[in-house]
Amino acid sequence: MASLTLRINNKDYPMEVDPQMPLLWAIRDFAQLTGTKFGCGISQCGACTVHIDGEPVRSCVTPVSGATGKAIMTIEGLSADNDHPVQQAWQEEQVPQCGYCQSGQIMTAAALLRKHPQPSEEQVNAYMSPIICRCGTYVRVKRAIDKAVAITQKA
């Protein structure tokens, strides 16, 4: 065990954990932020996606030691009142069915739009296709990303 502090959503969380513990469990069990989901545990589904220093990463395979001293953002930190353009578009397009993958989908889409404010279809596919949705809401995800681009352009 090691004493370390994680900076999650601009707040410091001191904790005593194994440095090799997956970041996902530090976020959920120690910081008590449960919006980030456990899906597969092997970096295949994307439900656990968070941002580290602005880049989307799979928290189920990222050790806590790899996130120490970096800025971590979870779905709870994306916006204070769900007004991020991606969150607005997700609601307007009624993207979720079961909702389990949605925090990973939203965090990935937010990273995409930060890097590519007007993404091509190829860029959208490259970012979003690795996120597995059991309910098959991929068409709504694509529509929501297009809507988020439009929302951002109006702002």
PDB file of N, CA and C in Angstrom, residues 96-140:
ATOM      1  N   PRO A  96     -29.245   6.888 -24.735  1.00  0.00           N
ATOM      2  CA  PRO A  96     -29.150   5.653 -23.946  1.00  0.00           C
ATOM      3  C   PRO A  96     -30.390   4.776 -24.009  1.00  0.00           C
ATOM      4  N   GLN A  97     -30.139   3.492 -23.947  1.00  0.00           N
ATOM      5  CA  GLN A  97     -31.206   2.535 -23.660  1.00  0.00           C
ATOM      6  C   GLN A  97     -30.927   2.026 -22.254  1.00  0.00           C
ATOM      7  N   CYS A  98     -30.047   1.038 -22.108  1.00  0.00           N
ATOM      8  CA  CYS A  98     -29.726   0.589 -20.746  1.00  0.00           C
ATOM      9  C   CYS A  98     -28.837   1.609 -20.063  1.00  0.00           C
ATOM     10  N   GLY A  99     -28.016   2.341 -20.836  1.00  0.00           N
ATOM     11  CA  GLY A  99     -27.193   3.417 -20.307  1.00  0.00           C
ATOM     12  C   GLY A  99     -25.840   3.006 -19.778  1.00  0.00           C
ATOM     13  N   TYR A 100     -25.556   1.727 -19.717  1.00  0.00           N
ATOM     14  CA  TYR A 100     -24.341   1.280 -19.056  1.00  0.00           C
ATOM     15  C   TYR A 100     -23.071   1.819 -19.695  1.00  0.00           C
ATOM     16  N   CYS A 101     -23.008   1.856 -21.000  1.00  0.00           N
ATOM     17  CA  CYS A 101     -21.788   2.310 -21.688  1.00  0.00           C
ATOM     18  C   CYS A 101     -21.736   3.824 -21.848  1.00  0.00           C
ATOM     19  N   GLN A 102     -22.783   4.511 -21.469  1.00  0.00           N
ATOM     20  CA  GLN A 102     -22.925   5.908 -21.861  1.00  0.00           C
ATOM     21  C   GLN A 102     -21.895   6.851 -21.271  1.00  0.00           C
ATOM     22  N   SER A 103     -21.441   6.637 -20.039  1.00  0.00           N
ATOM     23  CA  SER A 103     -20.414   7.552 -19.528  1.00  0.00           C
ATOM     24  C   SER A 103     -19.137   7.399 -20.347  1.00  0.00           C
ATOM     25  N   GLY A 104     -18.807   6.172 -20.734  1.00  0.00           N
ATOM     26  CA  GLY A 104     -17.644   5.963 -21.600  1.00  0.00           C
ATOM     27  C   GLY A 104     -17.845   6.558 -22.979  1.00  0.00           C
ATOM     28  N   GLN A 105     -19.058   6.428 -23.512  1.00  0.00           N
ATOM     29  CA  GLN A 105     -19.371   7.011 -24.817  1.00  0.00           C
ATOM     30  C   GLN A 105     -19.245   8.533 -24.760  1.00  0.00           C
ATOM     31  N   ILE A 106     -19.824   9.129 -23.736  1.00  0.00           N
ATOM     32  CA  ILE A 106     -19.814  10.588 -23.604  1.00  0.00           C
ATOM     33  C   ILE A 106     -18.398  11.110 -23.406  1.00  0.00           C
ATOM     34  N   MET A 107     -17.634  10.451 -22.556  1.00  0.00           N
ATOM     35  CA  MET A 107     -16.260  10.911 -22.309  1.00  0.00           C
ATOM     36  C   MET A 107     -15.410  10.777 -23.576  1.00  0.00           C
ATOM     37  N   THR A 108     -15.635   9.736 -24.342  1.00  0.00           N
ATOM     38  CA  THR A 108     -14.893   9.560 -25.590  1.00  0.00           C
ATOM     39  C   THR A 108     -15.309  10.612 -26.612  1.00  0.00           C
ATOM     40  N   ALA A 109     -16.609  10.860 -26.722  1.00  0.00           N
ATOM     41  CA  ALA A 109     -17.096  11.879 -27.660  1.00  0.00           C
ATOM     42  C   ALA A 109     -16.592  13.271 -27.271  1.00  0.00           C
ATOM     43  N   ALA A 110     -16.549  13.570 -25.986  1.00  0.00           N
ATOM     44  CA  ALA A 110     -16.044  14.878 -25.540  1.00  0.00           C
ATOM     45  C   ALA A 110     -14.570  15.042 -25.911  1.00  0.00           C
ATOM     46  N   ALA A 111     -13.792  13.974 -25.758  1.00  0.00           N
ATOM     47  CA  ALA A 111     -12.377  14.036 -26.141  1.00  0.00           C
ATOM     48  C   ALA A 111     -12.230  14.212 -27.647  1.00  0.00           C
ATOM     49  N   LEU A 112     -13.060  13.517 -28.402  1.00  0.00           N
ATOM     50  CA  LEU A 112     -13.054  13.652 -29.866  1.00  0.00           C
ATOM     51  C   LEU A 112     -13.289  15.099 -30.267  1.00  0.00           C
ATOM     52  N   LEU A 113     -14.338  15.709 -29.706  1.00  0.00           N
ATOM     53  CA  LEU A 113     -14.696  17.073 -30.104  1.00  0.00           C
ATOM     54  C   LEU A 113     -13.704  18.112 -29.602  1.00  0.00           C
ATOM     55  N   ARG A 114     -13.017  17.825 -28.518  1.00  0.00           N
ATOM     56  CA  ARG A 114     -11.970  18.739 -28.058  1.00  0.00           C
ATOM     57  C   ARG A 114     -10.808  18.714 -29.046  1.00  0.00           C
ATOM     58  N   LYS A 115     -10.478  17.533 -29.540  1.00  0.00           N
ATOM     59  CA  LYS A 115      -9.351  17.390 -30.465  1.00  0.00           C
ATOM     60  C   LYS A 115      -9.753  17.758 -31.906  1.00  0.00           C
ATOM     61  N   HIS A 116     -10.973  17.419 -32.281  1.00  0.00           N
ATOM     62  CA  HIS A 116     -11.471  17.666 -33.645  1.00  0.00           C
ATOM     63  C   HIS A 116     -12.850  18.334 -33.534  1.00  0.00           C
ATOM     64  N   PRO A 117     -12.914  19.657 -33.439  1.00  0.00           N
ATOM     65  CA  PRO A 117     -14.194  20.342 -33.248  1.00  0.00           C
ATOM     66  C   PRO A 117     -15.224  20.084 -34.347  1.00  0.00           C
ATOM     67  N   GLN A 118     -14.764  19.779 -35.537  1.00  0.00           N
ATOM     68  CA  GLN A 118     -15.665  19.420 -36.632  1.00  0.00           C
ATOM     69  C   GLN A 118     -15.160  18.104 -37.234  1.00  0.00           C
ATOM     70  N   PRO A 119     -15.385  16.999 -36.539  1.00  0.00           N
ATOM     71  CA  PRO A 119     -14.791  15.739 -36.963  1.00  0.00           C
ATOM     72  C   PRO A 119     -15.395  15.198 -38.247  1.00  0.00           C
ATOM     73  N   SER A 120     -14.549  14.535 -39.007  1.00  0.00           N
ATOM     74  CA  SER A 120     -15.023  13.825 -40.196  1.00  0.00           C
ATOM     75  C   SER A 120     -15.698  12.528 -39.743  1.00  0.00           C
ATOM     76  N   GLU A 121     -16.406  11.907 -40.637  1.00  0.00           N
ATOM     77  CA  GLU A 121     -17.032  10.632 -40.309  1.00  0.00           C
ATOM     78  C   GLU A 121     -15.982   9.592 -39.932  1.00  0.00           C
ATOM     79  N   GLU A 122     -14.848   9.635 -40.595  1.00  0.00           N
ATOM     80  CA  GLU A 122     -13.759   8.704 -40.290  1.00  0.00           C
ATOM     81  C   GLU A 122     -13.223   8.933 -38.884  1.00  0.00           C
ATOM     82  N   GLN A 123     -13.096  10.202 -38.473  1.00  0.00           N
ATOM     83  CA  GLN A 123     -12.621  10.496 -37.126  1.00  0.00           C
ATOM     84  C   GLN A 123     -13.631  10.039 -36.080  1.00  0.00           C
ATOM     85  N   VAL A 124     -14.897  10.269 -36.342  1.00  0.00           N
ATOM     86  CA  VAL A 124     -15.939   9.810 -35.414  1.00  0.00           C
ATOM     87  C   VAL A 124     -15.863   8.292 -35.289  1.00  0.00           C
ATOM     88  N   ASN A 125     -15.796   7.605 -36.406  1.00  0.00           N
ATOM     89  CA  ASN A 125     -15.728   6.144 -36.372  1.00  0.00           C
ATOM     90  C   ASN A 125     -14.491   5.650 -35.646  1.00  0.00           C
ATOM     91  N   ALA A 126     -13.353   6.286 -35.889  1.00  0.00           N
ATOM     92  CA  ALA A 126     -12.108   5.863 -35.256  1.00  0.00           C
ATOM     93  C   ALA A 126     -12.186   6.015 -33.733  1.00  0.00           C
ATOM     94  N   TYR A 127     -12.769   7.115 -33.265  1.00  0.00           N
ATOM     95  CA  TYR A 127     -12.876   7.334 -31.822  1.00  0.00           C
ATOM     96  C   TYR A 127     -13.945   6.457 -31.187  1.00  0.00           C
ATOM     97  N   MET A 128     -15.105   6.380 -31.834  1.00  0.00           N
ATOM     98  CA  MET A 128     -16.266   5.800 -31.177  1.00  0.00           C
ATOM     99  C   MET A 128     -16.441   4.292 -31.387  1.00  0.00           C
ATOM    100  N   SER A 129     -15.923   3.744 -32.461  1.00  0.00           N
ATOM    101  CA  SER A 129     -16.183   2.328 -32.722  1.00  0.00           C
ATOM    102  C   SER A 129     -15.607   1.378 -31.672  1.00  0.00           C
ATOM    103  N   PRO A 130     -14.544   1.735 -30.955  1.00  0.00           N
ATOM    104  CA  PRO A 130     -14.077   0.804 -29.917  1.00  0.00           C
ATOM    105  C   PRO A 130     -14.979   0.730 -28.668  1.00  0.00           C
ATOM    106  N   ILE A 131     -15.955   1.618 -28.539  1.00  0.00           N
ATOM    107  CA  ILE A 131     -16.845   1.590 -27.385  1.00  0.00           C
ATOM    108  C   ILE A 131     -18.005   0.648 -27.710  1.00  0.00           C
ATOM    109  N   ILE A 132     -18.143  -0.389 -26.916  1.00  0.00           N
ATOM    110  CA  ILE A 132     -19.169  -1.401 -27.168  1.00  0.00           C
ATOM    111  C   ILE A 132     -20.470  -1.009 -26.490  1.00  0.00           C
ATOM    112  N   CYS A 133     -21.547  -1.034 -27.269  1.00  0.00           N
ATOM    113  CA  CYS A 133     -22.885  -0.757 -26.763  1.00  0.00           C
ATOM    114  C   CYS A 133     -23.735  -2.001 -27.017  1.00  0.00           C
ATOM    115  N   ARG A 134     -24.117  -2.666 -25.951  1.00  0.00           N
ATOM    116  CA  ARG A 134     -24.936  -3.879 -26.088  1.00  0.00           C
ATOM    117  C   ARG A 134     -26.287  -3.583 -26.724  1.00  0.00           C
ATOM    118  N   CYS A 135     -26.778  -2.374 -26.530  1.00  0.00           N
ATOM    119  CA  CYS A 135     -28.108  -2.024 -27.038  1.00  0.00           C
ATOM    120  C   CYS A 135     -28.081  -1.559 -28.491  1.00  0.00           C
ATOM    121  N   GLY A 136     -26.889  -1.319 -29.017  1.00  0.00           N
ATOM    122  CA  GLY A 136     -26.772  -0.935 -30.420  1.00  0.00           C
ATOM    123  C   GLY A 136     -27.215   0.481 -30.727  1.00  0.00           C
ATOM    124  N   THR A 137     -26.937   1.421 -29.854  1.00  0.00           N
ATOM    125  CA  THR A 137     -27.385   2.808 -30.064  1.00  0.00           C
ATOM    126  C   THR A 137     -26.415   3.615 -30.928  1.00  0.00           C
ATOM    127  N   TYR A 138     -25.624   2.952 -31.720  1.00  0.00           N
ATOM    128  CA  TYR A 138     -24.577   3.623 -32.496  1.00  0.00           C
ATOM    129  C   TYR A 138     -25.107   4.718 -33.423  1.00  0.00           C
ATOM    130  N   VAL A 139     -26.252   4.512 -34.027  1.00  0.00           N
ATOM    131  CA  VAL A 139     -26.812   5.530 -34.922  1.00  0.00           C
ATOM    132  C   VAL A 139     -27.170   6.774 -34.123  1.00  0.00           C
ATOM    133  N   ARG A 140     -27.736   6.591 -32.935  1.00  0.00           N
ATOM    134  CA  ARG A 140     -28.070   7.746 -32.091  1.00  0.00           C
ATOM    135  C   ARG A 140     -26.810   8.429 -31.564  1.00  0.00           C
TER     136      ARG A 140
END
